[in-house]
Amino acid sequence: ETGVTQTPRHLVMGMTNKKSLKCEQHLGHNAMYWYKQSAKKPLELMFVYNFKEQTENNSVPSRFSPECPNSSHLFLHLHTLQPEDSALYLCASSRGGVGADYNEQFFGPGTRLTVL
Amino acid sequence: GQSLEQPSEVTAVEGAIVQINCTYQTSGFYGLSWYQQHDGGAPTFLSYNALDGLEETGRFSSFLSRSDSYGYLLLQELQMKDSASYFCAVRAPISSGSARQLTFGSGTQLTVLP
């Protein structure tokens, strides 16, 4: 247990569905991240939130929409996905703020997403 | 942009020592980290080097040479449970001068044989 939980752990959806992934951290961190992990590829950073403010969006398609209502919760809303979006979606958190160490990120177990 | 290179696979036997290398190219550099990920599991943090030299944490050590843009993870007294993927990651500005992101390598699959 890393203190970061993700639900659901597995999700199968059609291309016309709308679904949401949820992440919650119990570590008192202020920075949260969404990553995509595809087979044989590096973890790809998708979004970064620091103190609930989105600070990075690494050219992610608009069919992925993040939401961070508070420092403990992070959502990824999905709609009209493509089969190539099938992957493991990982949430992570770290300490945030000026002078904080961002190197140690704590990852959740991920959501295995399959788009049919 | 950032790019990292590490071997895709390494195989070793129990009790042996193995070194996983990582070379990187970045515009700006704030540190090199290592993560371990077992099959079906989440990446977990192992170590971090911001300055040149060796950092030791139990059976695992990590080394950094900033002048060579190179680092490695050294695993000693290998155990079966060390079979996993190992990722190096650099902390560097990606956009807007932000230093809050990690860029990961593709990972090295370590197989420990009995």
PDB file of C-alpha atoms in Angstrom:
ATOM      1  CA  GLU A   1       0.000   0.000   0.000  1.00  0.00           C
ATOM      2  CA  THR A   2       1.435   3.326  -1.076  1.00  0.00           C
ATOM      3  CA  GLY A   3      -1.331   5.528   0.290  1.00  0.00           C
ATOM      4  CA  VAL A   4      -2.696   6.169  -3.205  1.00  0.00           C
ATOM      5  CA  THR A   5      -5.853   4.340  -4.269  1.00  0.00           C
ATOM      6  CA  GLN A   6      -7.434   4.127  -7.690  1.00  0.00           C
ATOM      7  CA  THR A   7     -10.859   2.929  -8.804  1.00  0.00           C
ATOM      8  CA  PRO A   8     -11.865   1.036 -10.762  1.00  0.00           C
ATOM      9  CA  ARG A   9      -8.937  -1.343 -11.149  1.00  0.00           C
ATOM     10  CA  HIS A  10     -10.244  -2.613 -14.477  1.00  0.00           C
ATOM     11  CA  LEU A  11     -12.533  -0.909 -16.987  1.00  0.00           C
ATOM     12  CA  VAL A  12     -13.864  -2.004 -20.343  1.00  0.00           C
ATOM     13  CA  MET A  13     -15.699   0.605 -22.351  1.00  0.00           C
ATOM     14  CA  GLY A  14     -17.006   1.187 -25.825  1.00  0.00           C
ATOM     15  CA  MET A  15     -15.904   4.073 -27.972  1.00  0.00           C
ATOM     16  CA  THR A  16     -19.135   5.970 -27.331  1.00  0.00           C
ATOM     17  CA  ASN A  17     -19.171   5.533 -23.541  1.00  0.00           C
ATOM     18  CA  LYS A  18     -18.374   8.099 -20.897  1.00  0.00           C
ATOM     19  CA  LYS A  19     -16.577   6.941 -17.784  1.00  0.00           C
ATOM     20  CA  SER A  20     -14.415   8.405 -15.028  1.00  0.00           C
ATOM     21  CA  LEU A  21     -11.314   7.181 -13.225  1.00  0.00           C
ATOM     22  CA  LYS A  22     -10.849   8.157  -9.605  1.00  0.00           C
ATOM     23  CA  CYS A  23      -7.692   8.619  -7.573  1.00  0.00           C
ATOM     24  CA  GLU A  24      -7.388   9.409  -3.876  1.00  0.00           C
ATOM     25  CA  GLN A  25      -4.247   9.968  -1.840  1.00  0.00           C
ATOM     26  CA  HIS A  26      -3.995   9.775   1.942  1.00  0.00           C
ATOM     27  CA  LEU A  27      -0.472  11.171   2.249  1.00  0.00           C
ATOM     28  CA  GLY A  28      -1.141  14.860   2.677  1.00  0.00           C
ATOM     29  CA  HIS A  29       0.522  15.619  -0.651  1.00  0.00           C
ATOM     30  CA  ASN A  30      -0.289  18.653  -2.739  1.00  0.00           C
ATOM     31  CA  ALA A  31       0.794  17.517  -6.206  1.00  0.00           C
ATOM     32  CA  MET A  32      -1.029  14.841  -8.190  1.00  0.00           C
ATOM     33  CA  TYR A  33      -0.348  13.330 -11.599  1.00  0.00           C
ATOM     34  CA  TRP A  34      -1.962  11.198 -14.281  1.00  0.00           C
ATOM     35  CA  TYR A  35       0.295   8.896 -16.329  1.00  0.00           C
ATOM     36  CA  LYS A  36      -0.445   6.538 -19.210  1.00  0.00           C
ATOM     37  CA  GLN A  37       1.530   3.304 -19.424  1.00  0.00           C
ATOM     38  CA  SER A  38       1.317   1.316 -22.630  1.00  0.00           C
ATOM     39  CA  ALA A  39       3.107  -1.950 -23.288  1.00  0.00           C
ATOM     40  CA  LYS A  40       6.797  -1.561 -24.084  1.00  0.00           C
ATOM     41  CA  LYS A  41       6.621   2.239 -23.786  1.00  0.00           C
ATOM     42  CA  PRO A  42       7.771   4.680 -21.100  1.00  0.00           C
ATOM     43  CA  LEU A  43       5.320   6.113 -18.644  1.00  0.00           C
ATOM     44  CA  GLU A  44       3.798   9.137 -20.347  1.00  0.00           C
ATOM     45  CA  LEU A  45       2.918  12.096 -18.169  1.00  0.00           C
ATOM     46  CA  MET A  46      -0.559  13.382 -19.012  1.00  0.00           C
ATOM     47  CA  PHE A  47      -1.514  15.985 -16.419  1.00  0.00           C
ATOM     48  CA  VAL A  48      -0.059  17.612 -13.326  1.00  0.00           C
ATOM     49  CA  TYR A  49      -1.944  19.383 -10.572  1.00  0.00           C
ATOM     50  CA  ASN A  50      -0.193  21.359  -7.855  1.00  0.00           C
ATOM     51  CA  PHE A  51      -2.365  22.717  -5.040  1.00  0.00           C
ATOM     52  CA  LYS A  52      -5.459  21.879  -7.173  1.00  0.00           C
ATOM     53  CA  GLU A  53      -4.164  23.976 -10.063  1.00  0.00           C
ATOM     54  CA  GLN A  54      -3.394  22.291 -13.349  1.00  0.00           C
ATOM     55  CA  THR A  55       0.199  23.133 -14.184  1.00  0.00           C
ATOM     56  CA  GLU A  56       0.866  20.805 -17.088  1.00  0.00           C
ATOM     57  CA  ASN A  57      -1.087  19.271 -19.925  1.00  0.00           C
ATOM     58  CA  ASN A  58       1.274  17.347 -22.120  1.00  0.00           C
ATOM     59  CA  SER A  59      -0.657  17.685 -25.381  1.00  0.00           C
ATOM     60  CA  VAL A  60      -3.286  15.206 -24.260  1.00  0.00           C
ATOM     61  CA  PRO A  61      -6.352  14.834 -26.536  1.00  0.00           C
ATOM     62  CA  SER A  62      -9.491  16.546 -25.310  1.00  0.00           C
ATOM     63  CA  ARG A  63     -11.268  13.206 -24.955  1.00  0.00           C
ATOM     64  CA  PHE A  64      -9.339  12.995 -21.658  1.00  0.00           C
ATOM     65  CA  SER A  65     -10.519  15.592 -19.156  1.00  0.00           C
ATOM     66  CA  PRO A  66      -8.955  15.863 -15.681  1.00  0.00           C
ATOM     67  CA  GLU A  67     -10.584  17.269 -12.563  1.00  0.00           C
ATOM     68  CA  CYS A  68      -8.994  18.019  -9.211  1.00  0.00           C
ATOM     69  CA  PRO A  69     -11.613  19.176  -6.684  1.00  0.00           C
ATOM     70  CA  ASN A  70      -9.143  19.152  -3.767  1.00  0.00           C
ATOM     71  CA  SER A  71      -5.568  18.109  -3.016  1.00  0.00           C
ATOM     72  CA  SER A  72      -6.613  14.568  -2.115  1.00  0.00           C
ATOM     73  CA  HIS A  73      -8.744  13.660  -5.115  1.00  0.00           C
ATOM     74  CA  LEU A  74      -8.076  13.494  -8.821  1.00  0.00           C
ATOM     75  CA  PHE A  75     -10.392  12.345 -11.585  1.00  0.00           C
ATOM     76  CA  LEU A  76      -9.882  11.533 -15.239  1.00  0.00           C
ATOM     77  CA  HIS A  77     -13.066  11.814 -17.283  1.00  0.00           C
ATOM     78  CA  LEU A  78     -13.119   9.763 -20.448  1.00  0.00           C
ATOM     79  CA  HIS A  79     -15.366  10.146 -23.487  1.00  0.00           C
ATOM     80  CA  THR A  80     -15.342   8.916 -27.084  1.00  0.00           C
ATOM     81  CA  LEU A  81     -12.070   7.083 -26.584  1.00  0.00           C
ATOM     82  CA  GLN A  82     -10.228   5.168 -29.273  1.00  0.00           C
ATOM     83  CA  PRO A  83      -8.907   1.591 -29.097  1.00  0.00           C
ATOM     84  CA  GLU A  84      -5.345   2.954 -29.004  1.00  0.00           C
ATOM     85  CA  ASP A  85      -6.219   4.578 -25.668  1.00  0.00           C
ATOM     86  CA  SER A  86      -6.259   1.128 -24.078  1.00  0.00           C
ATOM     87  CA  ALA A  87      -3.508   1.182 -21.450  1.00  0.00           C
ATOM     88  CA  LEU A  88      -2.763   1.250 -17.739  1.00  0.00           C
ATOM     89  CA  TYR A  89      -3.592   4.655 -16.271  1.00  0.00           C
ATOM     90  CA  LEU A  90      -1.579   5.477 -13.197  1.00  0.00           C
ATOM     91  CA  CYS A  91      -2.167   8.186 -10.652  1.00  0.00           C
ATOM     92  CA  ALA A  92       0.673   9.485  -8.490  1.00  0.00           C
ATOM     93  CA  SER A  93       1.188  12.097  -5.824  1.00  0.00           C
ATOM     94  CA  SER A  94       4.127  13.935  -4.308  1.00  0.00           C
ATOM     95  CA  ARG A  95       4.802  16.804  -1.971  1.00  0.00           C
ATOM     96  CA  GLY A  96       4.139  20.141  -3.598  1.00  0.00           C
ATOM     97  CA  GLY A  97       4.986  23.776  -3.069  1.00  0.00           C
ATOM     98  CA  VAL A  98       8.129  25.858  -3.269  1.00  0.00           C
ATOM     99  CA  GLY A  99      11.306  23.956  -2.453  1.00  0.00           C
ATOM    100  CA  ALA A 100       9.559  20.606  -2.155  1.00  0.00           C
ATOM    101  CA  ASP A 101      11.088  17.439  -3.510  1.00  0.00           C
ATOM    102  CA  TYR A 102       9.150  16.226  -6.527  1.00  0.00           C
ATOM    103  CA  ASN A 103      11.385  13.272  -7.230  1.00  0.00           C
ATOM    104  CA  GLU A 104       9.673  10.793  -4.931  1.00  0.00           C
ATOM    105  CA  GLN A 105       6.294  10.107  -6.395  1.00  0.00           C
ATOM    106  CA  PHE A 106       3.897   7.626  -4.863  1.00  0.00           C
ATOM    107  CA  PHE A 107       1.881   5.660  -7.403  1.00  0.00           C
ATOM    108  CA  GLY A 108      -1.503   4.036  -7.173  1.00  0.00           C
ATOM    109  CA  PRO A 109      -2.087   0.515  -8.533  1.00  0.00           C
ATOM    110  CA  GLY A 110      -3.547   1.847 -11.769  1.00  0.00           C
ATOM    111  CA  THR A 111      -6.676   1.301 -13.809  1.00  0.00           C
ATOM    112  CA  ARG A 112      -6.358  -1.176 -16.660  1.00  0.00           C
ATOM    113  CA  LEU A 113      -8.497   0.364 -19.416  1.00  0.00           C
ATOM    114  CA  THR A 114      -9.678  -1.514 -22.495  1.00  0.00           C
ATOM    115  CA  VAL A 115     -11.492   0.386 -25.234  1.00  0.00           C
ATOM    116  CA  LEU A 116     -13.473  -1.766 -27.610  1.00  0.00           C
TER     117      LEU A 116
ATOM    118  CA  GLY B   1      13.094  17.643 -25.150  1.00  0.00           C
ATOM    119  CA  GLN B   2      14.121  14.790 -22.917  1.00  0.00           C
ATOM    120  CA  SER B   3      15.223  11.275 -23.847  1.00  0.00           C
ATOM    121  CA  LEU B   4      16.520   8.405 -21.748  1.00  0.00           C
ATOM    122  CA  GLU B   5      18.081   5.132 -22.800  1.00  0.00           C
ATOM    123  CA  GLN B   6      18.334   1.977 -20.761  1.00  0.00           C
ATOM    124  CA  PRO B   7      18.654  -1.700 -21.745  1.00  0.00           C
ATOM    125  CA  SER B   8      15.352  -3.447 -22.340  1.00  0.00           C
ATOM    126  CA  GLU B   9      16.273  -6.695 -20.582  1.00  0.00           C
ATOM    127  CA  VAL B  10      18.844  -8.003 -18.126  1.00  0.00           C
ATOM    128  CA  THR B  11      19.134 -11.526 -16.730  1.00  0.00           C
ATOM    129  CA  ALA B  12      21.174 -12.607 -13.711  1.00  0.00           C
ATOM    130  CA  VAL B  13      21.256 -15.385 -11.128  1.00  0.00           C
ATOM    131  CA  GLU B  14      20.402 -15.268  -7.459  1.00  0.00           C
ATOM    132  CA  GLY B  15      23.184 -13.844  -5.331  1.00  0.00           C
ATOM    133  CA  ALA B  16      24.822 -12.042  -8.230  1.00  0.00           C
ATOM    134  CA  ILE B  17      25.361  -8.319  -8.788  1.00  0.00           C
ATOM    135  CA  VAL B  18      23.719  -6.528 -11.702  1.00  0.00           C
ATOM    136  CA  GLN B  19      24.108  -2.984 -13.021  1.00  0.00           C
ATOM    137  CA  ILE B  20      21.388  -1.239 -15.018  1.00  0.00           C
ATOM    138  CA  ASN B  21      22.655   1.750 -16.968  1.00  0.00           C
ATOM    139  CA  CYS B  22      20.783   4.857 -17.968  1.00  0.00           C
ATOM    140  CA  THR B  23      21.930   7.633 -20.282  1.00  0.00           C
ATOM    141  CA  TYR B  24      19.930  10.768 -20.736  1.00  0.00           C
ATOM    142  CA  GLN B  25      19.670  13.877 -22.863  1.00  0.00           C
ATOM    143  CA  THR B  26      17.841  16.784 -21.309  1.00  0.00           C
ATOM    144  CA  SER B  27      17.644  20.526 -21.575  1.00  0.00           C
ATOM    145  CA  GLY B  28      18.163  21.257 -17.919  1.00  0.00           C
ATOM    146  CA  PHE B  29      18.606  18.648 -15.192  1.00  0.00           C
ATOM    147  CA  TYR B  30      17.565  18.470 -11.567  1.00  0.00           C
ATOM    148  CA  GLY B  31      18.124  14.831 -10.685  1.00  0.00           C
ATOM    149  CA  LEU B  32      17.953  11.166 -11.682  1.00  0.00           C
ATOM    150  CA  SER B  33      15.565   8.787  -9.956  1.00  0.00           C
ATOM    151  CA  TRP B  34      15.000   5.043 -10.095  1.00  0.00           C
ATOM    152  CA  TYR B  35      11.695   3.206  -9.759  1.00  0.00           C
ATOM    153  CA  GLN B  36      10.837  -0.471  -9.501  1.00  0.00           C
ATOM    154  CA  GLN B  37       7.662  -1.991 -10.906  1.00  0.00           C
ATOM    155  CA  HIS B  38       6.605  -5.595 -10.439  1.00  0.00           C
ATOM    156  CA  ASP B  39       4.226  -7.160 -12.950  1.00  0.00           C
ATOM    157  CA  GLY B  40       0.736  -5.897 -12.265  1.00  0.00           C
ATOM    158  CA  GLY B  41       2.000  -3.496  -9.605  1.00  0.00           C
ATOM    159  CA  ALA B  42       2.578   0.210  -9.202  1.00  0.00           C
ATOM    160  CA  PRO B  43       5.993   1.834  -9.689  1.00  0.00           C
ATOM    161  CA  THR B  44       7.742   2.362  -6.367  1.00  0.00           C
ATOM    162  CA  PHE B  45      10.524   4.826  -5.675  1.00  0.00           C
ATOM    163  CA  LEU B  46      13.992   3.387  -5.060  1.00  0.00           C
ATOM    164  CA  SER B  47      16.522   6.205  -5.095  1.00  0.00           C
ATOM    165  CA  TYR B  48      17.434   9.691  -6.239  1.00  0.00           C
ATOM    166  CA  ASN B  49      20.727  11.358  -7.226  1.00  0.00           C
ATOM    167  CA  ALA B  50      21.028  15.094  -7.681  1.00  0.00           C
ATOM    168  CA  LEU B  51      24.807  15.254  -7.328  1.00  0.00           C
ATOM    169  CA  ASP B  52      27.623  13.127  -8.745  1.00  0.00           C
ATOM    170  CA  GLY B  53      28.536  10.011  -6.875  1.00  0.00           C
ATOM    171  CA  LEU B  54      27.113   6.924  -5.315  1.00  0.00           C
ATOM    172  CA  GLU B  55      24.051   6.695  -3.084  1.00  0.00           C
ATOM    173  CA  GLU B  56      23.635   3.466  -1.156  1.00  0.00           C
ATOM    174  CA  THR B  57      20.394   2.115   0.254  1.00  0.00           C
ATOM    175  CA  GLY B  58      20.770  -1.425   1.501  1.00  0.00           C
ATOM    176  CA  ARG B  59      21.323  -3.827  -1.387  1.00  0.00           C
ATOM    177  CA  PHE B  60      20.599  -1.110  -3.939  1.00  0.00           C
ATOM    178  CA  SER B  61      22.967   1.691  -4.936  1.00  0.00           C
ATOM    179  CA  SER B  62      22.590   4.403  -7.532  1.00  0.00           C
ATOM    180  CA  PHE B  63      25.308   6.376  -9.254  1.00  0.00           C
ATOM    181  CA  LEU B  64      25.275   9.613 -11.211  1.00  0.00           C
ATOM    182  CA  SER B  65      27.801  11.359 -13.439  1.00  0.00           C
ATOM    183  CA  ARG B  66      26.332  14.634 -14.655  1.00  0.00           C
ATOM    184  CA  SER B  67      29.280  15.350 -16.952  1.00  0.00           C
ATOM    185  CA  ASP B  68      28.586  12.072 -18.771  1.00  0.00           C
ATOM    186  CA  SER B  69      24.783  12.342 -18.550  1.00  0.00           C
ATOM    187  CA  TYR B  70      24.898   8.852 -17.167  1.00  0.00           C
ATOM    188  CA  GLY B  71      23.730   6.929 -14.170  1.00  0.00           C
ATOM    189  CA  TYR B  72      23.255   3.382 -13.049  1.00  0.00           C
ATOM    190  CA  LEU B  73      21.396   1.296 -10.539  1.00  0.00           C
ATOM    191  CA  LEU B  74      23.410  -1.432  -8.852  1.00  0.00           C
ATOM    192  CA  LEU B  75      21.606  -4.362  -7.280  1.00  0.00           C
ATOM    193  CA  GLN B  76      23.640  -6.649  -5.050  1.00  0.00           C
ATOM    194  CA  GLU B  77      22.907 -10.069  -3.585  1.00  0.00           C
ATOM    195  CA  LEU B  78      20.090 -10.527  -6.053  1.00  0.00           C
ATOM    196  CA  GLN B  79      16.951 -12.250  -4.856  1.00  0.00           C
ATOM    197  CA  MET B  80      14.110 -13.778  -6.830  1.00  0.00           C
ATOM    198  CA  LYS B  81      11.822 -11.002  -5.627  1.00  0.00           C
ATOM    199  CA  ASP B  82      14.027  -8.462  -7.433  1.00  0.00           C
ATOM    200  CA  SER B  83      12.621  -9.684 -10.750  1.00  0.00           C
ATOM    201  CA  ALA B  84      10.798  -6.582 -11.976  1.00  0.00           C
ATOM    202  CA  SER B  85      11.046  -3.646 -14.346  1.00  0.00           C
ATOM    203  CA  TYR B  86      13.361  -0.831 -13.365  1.00  0.00           C
ATOM    204  CA  PHE B  87      12.856   2.678 -14.703  1.00  0.00           C
ATOM    205  CA  CYS B  88      15.206   5.612 -14.604  1.00  0.00           C
ATOM    206  CA  ALA B  89      13.586   9.048 -14.598  1.00  0.00           C
ATOM    207  CA  VAL B  90      14.984  12.549 -14.900  1.00  0.00           C
ATOM    208  CA  ARG B  91      13.555  15.647 -13.308  1.00  0.00           C
ATOM    209  CA  ALA B  92      13.852  18.429 -15.809  1.00  0.00           C
ATOM    210  CA  PRO B  93      11.855  21.319 -17.171  1.00  0.00           C
ATOM    211  CA  ILE B  94       9.383  20.193 -19.777  1.00  0.00           C
ATOM    212  CA  SER B  95       7.449  23.354 -20.510  1.00  0.00           C
ATOM    213  CA  SER B  96       6.869  26.812 -19.074  1.00  0.00           C
ATOM    214  CA  GLY B  97      10.081  26.433 -17.058  1.00  0.00           C
ATOM    215  CA  SER B  98       8.371  23.995 -14.715  1.00  0.00           C
ATOM    216  CA  ALA B  99      10.604  21.548 -12.857  1.00  0.00           C
ATOM    217  CA  ARG B 100       7.823  19.498 -11.378  1.00  0.00           C
ATOM    218  CA  GLN B 101       7.827  16.638 -13.878  1.00  0.00           C
ATOM    219  CA  LEU B 102       9.632  13.370 -14.261  1.00  0.00           C
ATOM    220  CA  THR B 103      10.414  11.890 -17.661  1.00  0.00           C
ATOM    221  CA  PHE B 104      10.758   8.114 -17.538  1.00  0.00           C
ATOM    222  CA  GLY B 105      12.875   5.721 -19.556  1.00  0.00           C
ATOM    223  CA  SER B 106      11.316   2.686 -21.227  1.00  0.00           C
ATOM    224  CA  GLY B 107      12.331   0.406 -18.388  1.00  0.00           C
ATOM    225  CA  THR B 108      14.656  -2.568 -17.976  1.00  0.00           C
ATOM    226  CA  GLN B 109      13.086  -5.957 -17.326  1.00  0.00           C
ATOM    227  CA  LEU B 110      15.281  -7.775 -14.802  1.00  0.00           C
ATOM    228  CA  THR B 111      14.902 -11.522 -14.558  1.00  0.00           C
ATOM    229  CA  VAL B 112      16.583 -13.255 -11.632  1.00  0.00           C
ATOM    230  CA  LEU B 113      17.165 -16.959 -12.157  1.00  0.00           C
ATOM    231  CA  PRO B 114      17.572 -19.528  -9.362  1.00  0.00           C
TER     232      PRO B 114
END
